[in-house]
Short mmCIF file of C-alpha atoms in Angstrom, two decimals:
data_model
loop_
_atom_site.label_atom_id
_atom_site.label_comp_id
_atom_site.label_asym_id
_atom_site.label_seq_id
_atom_site.Cartn_x
_atom_site.Cartn_y
_atom_site.Cartn_z
CA MET A 1 96.22 -24.82 90.17
CA SER A 2 93.16 -23.88 92.21
CA LEU A 3 89.67 -25.56 91.62
CA TYR A 4 88.48 -21.87 90.65
CA GLY A 5 91.20 -21.59 88.26
CA ARG A 6 89.84 -24.66 86.32
CA PHE A 7 86.28 -23.59 86.58
CA PHE A 8 87.20 -20.11 85.13
CA ALA A 9 88.97 -21.58 82.28
CA ARG A 10 85.85 -23.89 81.65
CA ILE A 11 83.46 -20.71 81.56
CA TYR A 12 85.63 -18.09 80.09
CA ASP A 13 84.75 -18.32 76.45
CA ARG A 14 80.79 -18.58 77.56
CA VAL A 15 81.10 -15.32 79.72
CA THR A 16 82.91 -13.37 76.96
CA ALA A 17 80.95 -14.74 74.05
CA ALA A 18 78.44 -11.96 73.78
CA SER A 19 81.16 -9.26 73.93
CA GLU A 20 83.17 -10.93 71.10
CA ARG A 21 80.12 -11.25 69.01
CA ALA A 22 79.13 -7.39 69.47
CA GLY A 23 82.43 -6.17 68.22
CA LEU A 24 85.30 -7.17 70.44
CA ALA A 25 86.46 -9.92 67.88
CA GLN A 26 86.47 -7.13 65.26
CA ARG A 27 88.67 -4.92 67.37
CA ARG A 28 91.02 -7.98 67.97
CA ARG A 29 91.37 -8.62 64.23
CA ALA A 30 92.03 -4.93 63.28
CA LEU A 31 94.76 -4.86 65.92
CA LEU A 32 96.37 -7.95 64.71
CA MET A 33 96.50 -6.97 61.28
CA ARG A 34 99.76 -5.07 62.09
CA ALA A 35 101.42 -8.34 63.29
CA GLU A 36 104.20 -9.79 61.18
CA GLY A 37 107.25 -11.93 61.29
CA ARG A 38 107.92 -13.72 64.62
CA VAL A 39 105.22 -12.75 67.07
CA LEU A 40 104.74 -13.60 70.72
CA GLU A 41 101.40 -13.48 72.36
CA ILE A 42 101.46 -12.98 76.11
CA GLY A 43 98.73 -14.75 78.03
CA ALA A 44 96.90 -16.10 75.21
CA GLY A 45 94.38 -17.68 77.47
CA SER A 46 91.83 -20.03 75.41
CA GLY A 47 92.95 -18.62 72.10
CA ALA A 48 90.41 -15.90 71.04
CA ASN A 49 93.29 -14.43 68.69
CA VAL A 50 94.48 -17.57 67.18
CA ASP A 51 92.32 -17.46 64.04
CA LYS A 52 92.90 -13.63 63.63
CA TYR A 53 96.42 -13.50 62.83
CA PRO A 54 97.28 -12.50 59.11
CA ASN A 55 99.45 -14.49 56.96
CA THR A 56 102.28 -11.78 57.60
CA VAL A 57 102.99 -13.66 60.82
CA THR A 58 105.68 -16.32 59.85
CA GLU A 59 106.04 -17.73 63.61
CA LEU A 60 103.50 -17.61 66.41
CA VAL A 61 104.51 -18.32 69.90
CA LEU A 62 101.92 -18.21 72.78
CA THR A 63 102.54 -18.09 76.36
CA GLU A 64 100.02 -19.16 78.77
CA PRO A 65 100.75 -19.82 82.45
CA GLU A 66 97.55 -21.47 83.60
CA GLU A 67 97.52 -25.22 82.73
CA PRO A 68 93.78 -25.47 82.12
CA MET A 69 93.88 -22.39 79.76
CA ALA A 70 96.93 -23.78 77.98
CA ALA A 71 95.12 -26.98 77.30
CA ARG A 72 92.20 -25.24 75.75
CA LEU A 73 94.65 -23.09 73.74
CA ASP A 74 96.24 -26.07 72.43
CA ARG A 75 92.94 -27.45 71.32
CA ARG A 76 91.83 -24.20 69.78
CA CYS A 77 95.07 -23.98 67.65
CA ALA A 78 94.43 -27.69 66.48
CA VAL A 79 90.63 -26.64 65.66
CA VAL A 80 91.53 -23.54 63.56
CA GLY A 81 94.56 -25.17 62.07
CA ARG A 82 96.99 -22.30 63.23
CA PRO A 83 100.64 -23.70 63.80
CA ALA A 84 102.04 -22.27 66.97
CA ARG A 85 104.42 -22.81 69.72
CA ILE A 86 102.60 -22.87 73.19
CA VAL A 87 104.84 -22.01 76.19
CA ARG A 88 103.61 -22.42 79.73
CA SER A 89 105.26 -19.12 81.17
CA PRO A 90 104.35 -16.05 83.27
CA ALA A 91 104.64 -12.74 81.71
CA GLU A 92 107.14 -11.62 84.29
CA ALA A 93 109.74 -14.45 83.23
CA LEU A 94 109.78 -14.90 79.60
CA PRO A 95 112.02 -17.86 78.57
CA PHE A 96 113.19 -16.34 75.37
CA GLU A 97 116.43 -14.53 74.05
CA ASP A 98 116.70 -10.71 73.89
CA ASP A 99 115.74 -8.95 70.65
CA SER A 100 113.90 -12.18 69.24
CA PHE A 101 110.48 -10.95 68.31
CA ASP A 102 109.28 -8.48 65.64
CA ALA A 103 105.86 -7.97 67.51
CA VAL A 104 104.45 -8.75 71.11
CA VAL A 105 100.74 -8.97 71.63
CA CYS A 106 98.82 -8.33 74.87
CA THR A 107 95.02 -8.60 74.62
CA LEU A 108 92.95 -8.50 78.03
CA VAL A 109 96.06 -9.63 79.86
CA LEU A 110 97.98 -6.68 81.55
CA CYS A 111 95.05 -6.27 83.77
CA THR A 112 95.75 -9.73 85.28
CA VAL A 113 99.57 -10.04 85.56
CA LYS A 114 100.96 -9.76 89.12
CA ASP A 115 103.72 -7.37 88.31
CA PRO A 116 102.82 -5.26 85.12
CA GLU A 117 106.11 -3.33 85.34
CA GLN A 118 108.19 -6.47 85.21
CA ALA A 119 106.04 -7.94 82.43
CA LEU A 120 106.49 -4.65 80.41
CA ALA A 121 110.32 -4.94 81.19
CA GLU A 122 110.34 -8.47 79.89
CA ILE A 123 108.24 -7.49 76.74
CA GLY A 124 110.81 -4.79 76.01
CA ARG A 125 113.71 -7.25 76.33
CA VAL A 126 112.55 -9.90 73.90
CA LEU A 127 111.13 -7.41 71.45
CA LYS A 128 113.43 -6.45 68.68
CA SER A 129 114.54 -2.54 68.56
CA ASP A 130 112.18 -2.03 65.60
CA GLY A 131 109.42 -3.99 66.88
CA GLU A 132 105.91 -3.34 68.26
CA LEU A 133 103.91 -3.86 71.29
CA LEU A 134 100.21 -4.39 70.16
CA PHE A 135 97.77 -4.00 72.93
CA LEU A 136 93.94 -4.25 73.49
CA GLU A 137 93.17 -3.77 77.40
CA HIS A 138 90.42 -2.69 79.68
CA VAL A 139 91.39 0.06 81.82
CA ARG A 140 90.56 2.37 84.67
CA SER A 141 87.85 4.76 83.64
CA SER A 142 88.65 8.55 82.81
CA ASP A 143 85.55 9.47 84.50
CA PRO A 144 86.38 10.14 88.35
CA ARG A 145 83.03 8.72 89.54
CA ALA A 146 83.15 5.60 87.40
CA ALA A 147 86.82 5.12 88.40
CA ARG A 148 85.92 5.40 92.18
CA TRP A 149 83.31 2.65 91.46
CA GLN A 150 85.92 0.57 89.94
CA ASP A 151 88.12 1.07 92.99
CA ARG A 152 85.36 -0.26 95.24
CA LEU A 153 84.60 -3.42 93.00
CA ASN A 154 87.96 -4.24 92.46
CA PRO A 155 88.63 -6.71 95.43
CA LEU A 156 85.50 -8.47 94.15
CA GLN A 157 86.62 -8.38 90.51
CA ARG A 158 89.99 -9.79 91.33
CA ARG A 159 88.13 -12.94 92.94
CA ILE A 160 85.58 -13.52 90.40
CA GLY A 161 87.87 -12.50 87.55
CA HIS A 162 90.63 -14.87 88.63
CA GLY A 163 93.18 -11.88 89.41
CA CYS A 164 91.74 -9.48 86.90
CA ASN A 165 92.03 -5.81 88.11
CA CYS A 166 89.16 -3.40 86.69
CA ASN A 167 91.12 -0.22 87.62
CA ARG A 168 94.70 -0.50 86.15
CA ARG A 169 96.04 2.57 84.35
CA THR A 170 97.57 0.25 81.57
CA ALA A 171 98.07 2.97 78.93
CA GLU A 172 100.15 4.96 81.53
CA LEU A 173 102.03 1.92 82.68
CA ILE A 174 102.98 1.12 79.00
CA ALA A 175 104.25 4.71 78.71
CA GLU A 176 106.17 4.81 81.96
CA ASN A 177 107.97 1.45 81.33
CA GLY A 178 110.28 1.83 78.33
CA PHE A 179 107.59 2.36 75.41
CA GLU A 180 106.48 5.33 73.44
CA ILE A 181 102.62 4.96 72.46
CA ALA A 182 102.59 5.50 68.81
CA HIS A 183 98.67 5.22 68.43
CA LEU A 184 95.93 5.00 71.14
CA GLU A 185 92.34 4.65 70.87
CA HIS A 186 89.58 4.70 73.53
CA GLY A 187 86.54 2.65 73.36
CA GLU A 188 84.31 0.18 75.28
CA ILE A 189 84.05 -3.54 75.49
CA PRO A 190 80.58 -4.11 74.28
CA LYS A 191 77.93 -6.21 76.30
CA ALA A 192 80.42 -5.94 79.47
CA PRO A 193 79.48 -4.93 82.82
CA LYS A 194 79.88 -0.99 83.09
CA TYR A 195 82.88 -1.08 85.26
CA LEU A 196 84.63 -3.37 82.76
CA ARG A 197 83.81 -1.48 79.64
CA PRO A 198 86.66 1.28 79.39
CA LEU A 199 88.98 -0.01 76.55
CA VAL A 200 92.40 1.28 75.12
CA THR A 201 93.72 -0.21 71.83
CA GLY A 202 97.05 0.62 70.32
CA ASN A 203 100.56 -0.01 69.45
CA ALA A 204 103.70 1.07 71.11
CA LEU A 205 107.48 1.32 70.28
CA LEU A 206 110.56 0.75 72.45
CA GLY A 207 111.95 4.23 73.47
CA ARG A 208 111.43 6.99 71.00
CA LYS A 209 111.60 5.15 67.69
CA ALA A 210 109.60 6.70 65.18
CA LEU A 211 106.74 5.05 63.34
CA SER A 212 107.81 6.45 59.94
CA ASP A 213 107.42 3.61 57.57
CA ARG A 214 104.39 1.86 59.10
CA THR A 215 100.75 2.10 58.45
CA PRO A 216 98.69 3.56 61.21
CA LEU A 217 96.57 1.42 63.49
CA THR A 218 93.10 0.98 62.25
CA THR A 219 90.34 -0.43 64.77
CA ALA A 220 86.68 -0.47 64.72
CA GLU A 221 85.02 2.70 65.98
CA GLY A 222 83.60 2.58 69.34
CA PRO A 223 82.19 4.86 71.94
CA THR A 224 84.75 6.82 74.36
#
């Protein structure tokens, strides 16, 4: 683990605190209200979602490959009293059986995984056939001028964001890698630098399975 990785874990919650207070935490909570049964969260970081899972979640498994973040995640679970199993594992190589989770959660993590296609393949493998991928991700802007600035700034963002890409077309990647997006909302991360603001929130299903008996996703309204 690099020295910067340890520093990044230490400052992450302070850097994101203003965004969380200004509405990002509310968006997380609204998304996670869909979670039920056995749930896997990918790249759980320092645990921003831990206290937002509903009682319909019967088992919570959290993956986090970075040891400094995993240590903070462990402490966060203890503080909020949320039972969870923490697994030190990258998204591209999940140590779980096929068809074993009712929902998989990704929040602000698909921007950082080294191989998003492989990560989505692994998510699809461990997700039950009637399960859901729940996601909240900052993405490439739909405004061409803003997207060009994201491309220019991405090398710097990768360094200061510990591998985070500001210009990934994450919704498209989800749709191109075995999932059908059932619901998608565009918004912004409040209080974030402009090039990091474009946000997508939604849920996706494996293949073309219909979402006939589920309640539509409800999230906080935000600017597009």
